[in-house]
PDB file of C-alpha atoms in Angstrom:
ATOM      1  CA  UNK A   1      -0.742  10.440  20.896  1.00 60.00           C
ATOM      2  CA  UNK A   2       0.939   9.404  17.615  1.00 81.00           C
ATOM      3  CA  UNK A   3       3.173   6.964  19.524  1.00 83.00           C
ATOM      4  CA  UNK A   4       0.063   5.410  21.120  1.00 86.00           C
ATOM      5  CA  UNK A   5      -1.578   5.031  17.702  1.00 88.00           C
ATOM      6  CA  UNK A   6       1.535   3.473  16.227  1.00 88.00           C
ATOM      7  CA  UNK A   7       1.737   0.972  19.183  1.00 91.00           C
ATOM      8  CA  UNK A   8      -2.000   0.141  18.725  1.00 91.00           C
ATOM      9  CA  UNK A   9      -1.528  -0.514  15.000  1.00 92.00           C
ATOM     10  CA  UNK A  10       1.440  -2.733  15.749  1.00 92.00           C
ATOM     11  CA  UNK A  11      -0.539  -4.705  18.246  1.00 92.00           C
ATOM     12  CA  UNK A  12      -3.540  -4.905  15.928  1.00 92.00           C
ATOM     13  CA  UNK A  13      -1.343  -6.160  13.090  1.00 92.00           C
ATOM     14  CA  UNK A  14       0.117  -8.947  15.332  1.00 91.00           C
ATOM     15  CA  UNK A  15      -3.226  -9.790  16.815  1.00 91.00           C
ATOM     16  CA  UNK A  16      -4.809 -10.293  13.382  1.00 92.00           C
ATOM     17  CA  UNK A  17      -1.816 -12.136  11.863  1.00 92.00           C
ATOM     18  CA  UNK A  18      -2.111 -14.648  14.749  1.00 89.00           C
ATOM     19  CA  UNK A  19      -5.691 -15.327  13.728  1.00 89.00           C
ATOM     20  CA  UNK A  20      -5.192 -15.438   9.983  1.00 87.00           C
ATOM     21  CA  UNK A  21      -4.193 -18.902   8.760  1.00 85.00           C
ATOM     22  CA  UNK A  22      -2.787 -18.122   5.321  1.00 90.00           C
ATOM     23  CA  UNK A  23      -0.025 -15.618   4.515  1.00 92.00           C
ATOM     24  CA  UNK A  24      -1.448 -12.145   3.731  1.00 92.00           C
ATOM     25  CA  UNK A  25      -0.220  -9.144   1.878  1.00 90.00           C
ATOM     26  CA  UNK A  26       0.209  -5.768   3.614  1.00 89.00           C
ATOM     27  CA  UNK A  27      -2.669  -4.353   1.468  1.00 88.00           C
ATOM     28  CA  UNK A  28      -5.058  -7.140   2.578  1.00 90.00           C
ATOM     29  CA  UNK A  29      -3.844  -6.633   6.209  1.00 94.00           C
ATOM     30  CA  UNK A  30      -4.831  -2.952   5.965  1.00 93.00           C
ATOM     31  CA  UNK A  31      -8.381  -3.882   5.048  1.00 92.00           C
ATOM     32  CA  UNK A  32      -8.570  -6.555   7.838  1.00 92.00           C
ATOM     33  CA  UNK A  33      -7.258  -4.072  10.354  1.00 93.00           C
ATOM     34  CA  UNK A  34      -9.744  -1.387   9.412  1.00 91.00           C
ATOM     35  CA  UNK A  35     -12.706  -3.810   9.363  1.00 91.00           C
ATOM     36  CA  UNK A  36     -11.830  -5.377  12.713  1.00 91.00           C
ATOM     37  CA  UNK A  37     -11.239  -2.020  14.404  1.00 90.00           C
ATOM     38  CA  UNK A  38     -14.566  -0.713  13.136  1.00 90.00           C
ATOM     39  CA  UNK A  39     -16.458  -3.871  14.093  1.00 89.00           C
ATOM     40  CA  UNK A  40     -14.954  -3.783  17.564  1.00 89.00           C
ATOM     41  CA  UNK A  41     -15.980  -0.088  17.989  1.00 89.00           C
ATOM     42  CA  UNK A  42     -12.479   1.179  18.335  1.00 89.00           C
ATOM     43  CA  UNK A  43     -12.142   5.000  18.049  1.00 89.00           C
ATOM     44  CA  UNK A  44     -12.066   6.246  14.516  1.00 88.00           C
ATOM     45  CA  UNK A  45      -8.838   8.064  15.103  1.00 87.00           C
ATOM     46  CA  UNK A  46      -7.233   4.579  15.472  1.00 84.00           C
ATOM     47  CA  UNK A  47      -8.277   3.118  12.116  1.00 82.00           C
ATOM     48  CA  UNK A  48      -9.307   5.972   9.806  1.00 85.00           C
ATOM     49  CA  UNK A  49      -5.924   6.619   8.361  1.00 85.00           C
ATOM     50  CA  UNK A  50      -4.392   3.186   8.279  1.00 88.00           C
ATOM     51  CA  UNK A  51      -2.675   2.838   4.937  1.00 88.00           C
ATOM     52  CA  UNK A  52      -0.507   0.394   3.024  1.00 86.00           C
ATOM     53  CA  UNK A  53       2.880   2.164   3.391  1.00 87.00           C
ATOM     54  CA  UNK A  54       2.364   2.387   7.196  1.00 89.00           C
ATOM     55  CA  UNK A  55       1.354  -1.222   7.597  1.00 91.00           C
ATOM     56  CA  UNK A  56       4.188  -2.308   5.341  1.00 90.00           C
ATOM     57  CA  UNK A  57       6.586  -0.424   7.590  1.00 90.00           C
ATOM     58  CA  UNK A  58       5.035  -2.084  10.670  1.00 92.00           C
ATOM     59  CA  UNK A  59       5.536  -5.443   9.103  1.00 93.00           C
ATOM     60  CA  UNK A  60       9.081  -4.809   8.218  1.00 92.00           C
ATOM     61  CA  UNK A  61       9.884  -3.663  11.745  1.00 92.00           C
ATOM     62  CA  UNK A  62       8.135  -6.798  13.107  1.00 92.00           C
ATOM     63  CA  UNK A  63      10.177  -8.876  10.681  1.00 92.00           C
ATOM     64  CA  UNK A  64      13.343  -7.287  12.083  1.00 92.00           C
ATOM     65  CA  UNK A  65      12.200  -8.289  15.592  1.00 92.00           C
ATOM     66  CA  UNK A  66      11.512 -11.854  14.442  1.00 91.00           C
ATOM     67  CA  UNK A  67       7.762 -11.519  15.197  1.00 90.00           C
ATOM     68  CA  UNK A  68       6.656 -12.025  11.534  1.00 92.00           C
ATOM     69  CA  UNK A  69       8.197 -13.677   8.496  1.00 93.00           C
ATOM     70  CA  UNK A  70       7.792 -13.328   4.782  1.00 92.00           C
ATOM     71  CA  UNK A  71       6.100 -16.420   3.323  1.00 89.00           C
ATOM     72  CA  UNK A  72       6.289 -16.109  -0.473  1.00 87.00           C
ATOM     73  CA  UNK A  73       4.910 -13.493  -2.646  1.00 86.00           C
ATOM     74  CA  UNK A  74       1.869 -12.680  -4.730  1.00 83.00           C
ATOM     75  CA  UNK A  75       1.686 -10.977  -8.091  1.00 78.00           C
ATOM     76  CA  UNK A  76       0.070  -7.567  -7.799  1.00 73.00           C
ATOM     77  CA  UNK A  77      -1.510  -7.169 -11.258  1.00 74.00           C
ATOM     78  CA  UNK A  78      -2.309  -3.547 -10.759  1.00 73.00           C
ATOM     79  CA  UNK A  79       1.245  -2.574  -9.803  1.00 68.00           C
ATOM     80  CA  UNK A  80       2.817  -5.134 -12.140  1.00 75.00           C
ATOM     81  CA  UNK A  81       5.186  -6.493  -9.437  1.00 80.00           C
ATOM     82  CA  UNK A  82       5.360  -9.096  -6.723  1.00 83.00           C
ATOM     83  CA  UNK A  83       4.287  -8.104  -3.235  1.00 85.00           C
ATOM     84  CA  UNK A  84       5.465 -10.027  -0.125  1.00 90.00           C
ATOM     85  CA  UNK A  85       3.084 -12.213   1.820  1.00 92.00           C
ATOM     86  CA  UNK A  86       3.425 -12.166   5.620  1.00 92.00           C
ATOM     87  CA  UNK A  87       2.537 -14.496   8.464  1.00 92.00           C
ATOM     88  CA  UNK A  88       3.153 -14.528  12.154  1.00 92.00           C
ATOM     89  CA  UNK A  89       6.408 -16.298  13.261  1.00 90.00           C
ATOM     90  CA  UNK A  90       5.823 -19.862  14.592  1.00 88.00           C
ATOM     91  CA  UNK A  91       7.273 -19.025  18.007  1.00 87.00           C
ATOM     92  CA  UNK A  92       4.695 -16.181  18.398  1.00 84.00           C
ATOM     93  CA  UNK A  93       1.652 -18.000  17.070  1.00 83.00           C
ATOM     94  CA  UNK A  94      -0.857 -18.771  19.765  1.00 80.00           C
ATOM     95  CA  UNK A  95       0.628 -16.355  22.315  1.00 77.00           C
ATOM     96  CA  UNK A  96      -1.803 -14.319  24.320  1.00 71.00           C
ATOM     97  CA  UNK A  97      -1.676 -11.270  22.045  1.00 79.00           C
ATOM     98  CA  UNK A  98      -3.807  -8.325  22.969  1.00 83.00           C
ATOM     99  CA  UNK A  99      -4.731  -4.985  21.455  1.00 87.00           C
ATOM    100  CA  UNK A 100      -4.615  -2.016  23.771  1.00 85.00           C
ATOM    101  CA  UNK A 101      -6.980   0.745  22.446  1.00 87.00           C
ATOM    102  CA  UNK A 102      -5.332   4.068  23.200  1.00 84.00           C
ATOM    103  CA  UNK A 103      -7.165   6.538  25.329  1.00 80.00           C
ATOM    104  CA  UNK A 104      -8.148   9.205  22.761  1.00 71.00           C
ATOM    105  CA  UNK A 105     -10.608  11.949  22.546  1.00 62.00           C
ATOM    106  CA  UNK A 106     -13.454  11.757  20.074  1.00 46.00           C
ATOM    107  CA  UNK A 107     -11.691  14.559  18.151  1.00 45.00           C
ATOM    108  CA  UNK A 108     -10.275  13.743  14.778  1.00 45.00           C
ATOM    109  CA  UNK A 109      -6.611  12.856  14.493  1.00 44.00           C
ATOM    110  CA  UNK A 110      -4.573  15.915  13.781  1.00 45.00           C
ATOM    111  CA  UNK A 111      -3.894  16.045  10.042  1.00 44.00           C
ATOM    112  CA  UNK A 112      -0.533  17.476   8.986  1.00 40.00           C
ATOM    113  CA  UNK A 113      -1.417  19.487   5.868  1.00 41.00           C
ATOM    114  CA  UNK A 114       0.679  18.536   2.895  1.00 39.00           C
ATOM    115  CA  UNK A 115       0.835  21.554   0.615  1.00 39.00           C
ATOM    116  CA  UNK A 116       2.966  22.659  -2.269  1.00 40.00           C
ATOM    117  CA  UNK A 117       5.307  25.185  -0.633  1.00 42.00           C
ATOM    118  CA  UNK A 118       5.657  27.230  -3.790  1.00 44.00           C
ATOM    119  CA  UNK A 119       1.791  27.484  -3.994  1.00 46.00           C
ATOM    120  CA  UNK A 120       1.600  28.390  -0.356  1.00 46.00           C
ATOM    121  CA  UNK A 121       4.227  31.132  -0.728  1.00 45.00           C
ATOM    122  CA  UNK A 122       2.522  32.488  -3.870  1.00 49.00           C
ATOM    123  CA  UNK A 123      -0.842  32.384  -2.162  1.00 52.00           C
ATOM    124  CA  UNK A 124      -2.264  30.082  -4.740  1.00 53.00           C
ATOM    125  CA  UNK A 125      -4.669  27.391  -3.545  1.00 61.00           C
ATOM    126  CA  UNK A 126      -4.294  24.043  -5.173  1.00 63.00           C
ATOM    127  CA  UNK A 127      -6.910  21.281  -5.089  1.00 72.00           C
ATOM    128  CA  UNK A 128      -4.497  19.250  -3.030  1.00 67.00           C
ATOM    129  CA  UNK A 129      -4.412  21.744  -0.127  1.00 72.00           C
ATOM    130  CA  UNK A 130      -7.689  20.426   1.267  1.00 81.00           C
ATOM    131  CA  UNK A 131      -7.056  16.778   0.868  1.00 80.00           C
ATOM    132  CA  UNK A 132      -6.396  14.496   3.777  1.00 86.00           C
ATOM    133  CA  UNK A 133      -3.317  12.205   3.869  1.00 84.00           C
ATOM    134  CA  UNK A 134      -5.353   9.032   2.927  1.00 87.00           C
ATOM    135  CA  UNK A 135      -6.853  10.960  -0.037  1.00 87.00           C
ATOM    136  CA  UNK A 136      -3.367  12.065  -1.217  1.00 85.00           C
ATOM    137  CA  UNK A 137      -2.033   8.487  -0.810  1.00 84.00           C
ATOM    138  CA  UNK A 138      -4.959   7.162  -2.824  1.00 87.00           C
ATOM    139  CA  UNK A 139      -4.313   9.751  -5.555  1.00 86.00           C
ATOM    140  CA  UNK A 140      -0.635   8.835  -5.624  1.00 85.00           C
ATOM    141  CA  UNK A 141      -1.306   5.109  -5.760  1.00 86.00           C
ATOM    142  CA  UNK A 142      -3.782   5.661  -8.581  1.00 89.00           C
ATOM    143  CA  UNK A 143      -1.152   7.756 -10.491  1.00 85.00           C
ATOM    144  CA  UNK A 144       1.404   4.980  -9.929  1.00 84.00           C
ATOM    145  CA  UNK A 145      -0.963   2.354 -11.329  1.00 86.00           C
ATOM    146  CA  UNK A 146      -1.763   4.508 -14.368  1.00 89.00           C
ATOM    147  CA  UNK A 147       1.965   5.134 -15.001  1.00 84.00           C
ATOM    148  CA  UNK A 148       2.631   1.395 -14.742  1.00 84.00           C
ATOM    149  CA  UNK A 149      -0.209   0.544 -17.152  1.00 86.00           C
ATOM    150  CA  UNK A 150       0.951   3.131 -19.627  1.00 90.00           C
ATOM    151  CA  UNK A 151       4.522   1.746 -19.453  1.00 86.00           C
ATOM    152  CA  UNK A 152       3.265  -1.830 -20.097  1.00 89.00           C
ATOM    153  CA  UNK A 153       1.095  -0.698 -22.995  1.00 93.00           C
ATOM    154  CA  UNK A 154       3.995   1.270 -24.505  1.00 90.00           C
ATOM    155  CA  UNK A 155       6.326  -1.798 -24.252  1.00 90.00           C
ATOM    156  CA  UNK A 156       3.695  -4.000 -25.851  1.00 93.00           C
ATOM    157  CA  UNK A 157       3.165  -1.504 -28.731  1.00 94.00           C
ATOM    158  CA  UNK A 158       6.982  -1.321 -29.243  1.00 92.00           C
ATOM    159  CA  UNK A 159       7.215  -5.071 -29.285  1.00 93.00           C
ATOM    160  CA  UNK A 160       4.408  -5.425 -31.873  1.00 95.00           C
ATOM    161  CA  UNK A 161       6.047  -2.662 -34.030  1.00 94.00           C
ATOM    162  CA  UNK A 162       9.423  -4.500 -33.933  1.00 93.00           C
ATOM    163  CA  UNK A 163       7.805  -7.813 -34.802  1.00 95.00           C
ATOM    164  CA  UNK A 164       5.978  -6.195 -37.746  1.00 94.00           C
ATOM    165  CA  UNK A 165       9.222  -4.449 -38.961  1.00 93.00           C
ATOM    166  CA  UNK A 166      11.118  -7.872 -38.847  1.00 94.00           C
ATOM    167  CA  UNK A 167       8.228  -9.650 -40.590  1.00 94.00           C
ATOM    168  CA  UNK A 168       8.006  -6.977 -43.382  1.00 93.00           C
ATOM    169  CA  UNK A 169      11.786  -6.888 -43.734  1.00 92.00           C
ATOM    170  CA  UNK A 170      11.886 -10.654 -44.102  1.00 93.00           C
ATOM    171  CA  UNK A 171       9.642 -10.462 -47.183  1.00 93.00           C
ATOM    172  CA  UNK A 172      11.359  -7.412 -48.574  1.00 90.00           C
ATOM    173  CA  UNK A 173       8.633  -4.919 -48.039  1.00 90.00           C
ATOM    174  CA  UNK A 174      10.726  -2.393 -46.037  1.00 82.00           C
ATOM    175  CA  UNK A 175      13.378  -2.097 -48.812  1.00 69.00           C
ATOM    176  CA  UNK A 176      10.755  -0.944 -51.256  1.00 53.00           C
ATOM    177  CA  UNK A 177      10.769  -4.358 -52.878  1.00 51.00           C
ATOM    178  CA  UNK A 178       7.536  -6.129 -53.364  1.00 46.00           C
TER     179      UNK A 178
END
C-alpha cells in the first residue's frame, strides 16, 4: 500500500506542477497537494501525512528523471536559508497527466510509532510516544526554526558587543582612560 501512496503523491505533484504557472517551493506544493486532494474527495490516507521532506524527495527524484527543474530560489525567512523553486520541465508541460487514486480502505494509514528506544526499554512513557509522524515533523521543524532564530539573535548580539567594544576602545574608555 505504501508504494501505491508514493506513486499517487508522485502523480499528484506532477499533475499540480503542470497546472501551476509560476515556480513553487516544496512547502507550498505540500499545501497545494493537500488542498487539491481534499477538494477532490480523495481518501484521507492519501493526503493526511503529506509533508515537506517527502515532497522534496519526490521533487528531487523527478528532477533526476528530467520531469521537473529547479527554477531559482526563494528566501525562507523562518529557516534563514534559500529554498529551491520548482516547475515542470517544458517537454512535460501540457502532457495528459493523470492522478490515479489508489484503492484503499477507509482505515487510517498505518503509523509506524517513533519512540525513544531507551524509554521503551525502561518502560517510561514519553509525550512523544503517542504523537503521529506529522506531529513529530511539525515539532522538529518548530525546534529547527527556534534554533535558527536563537543563532541569528546571538550573532547579532555578538556583533553589537564587538562594535561597542571597538567604539569604546577608540575613545579610550576600555583602557580605564576617560
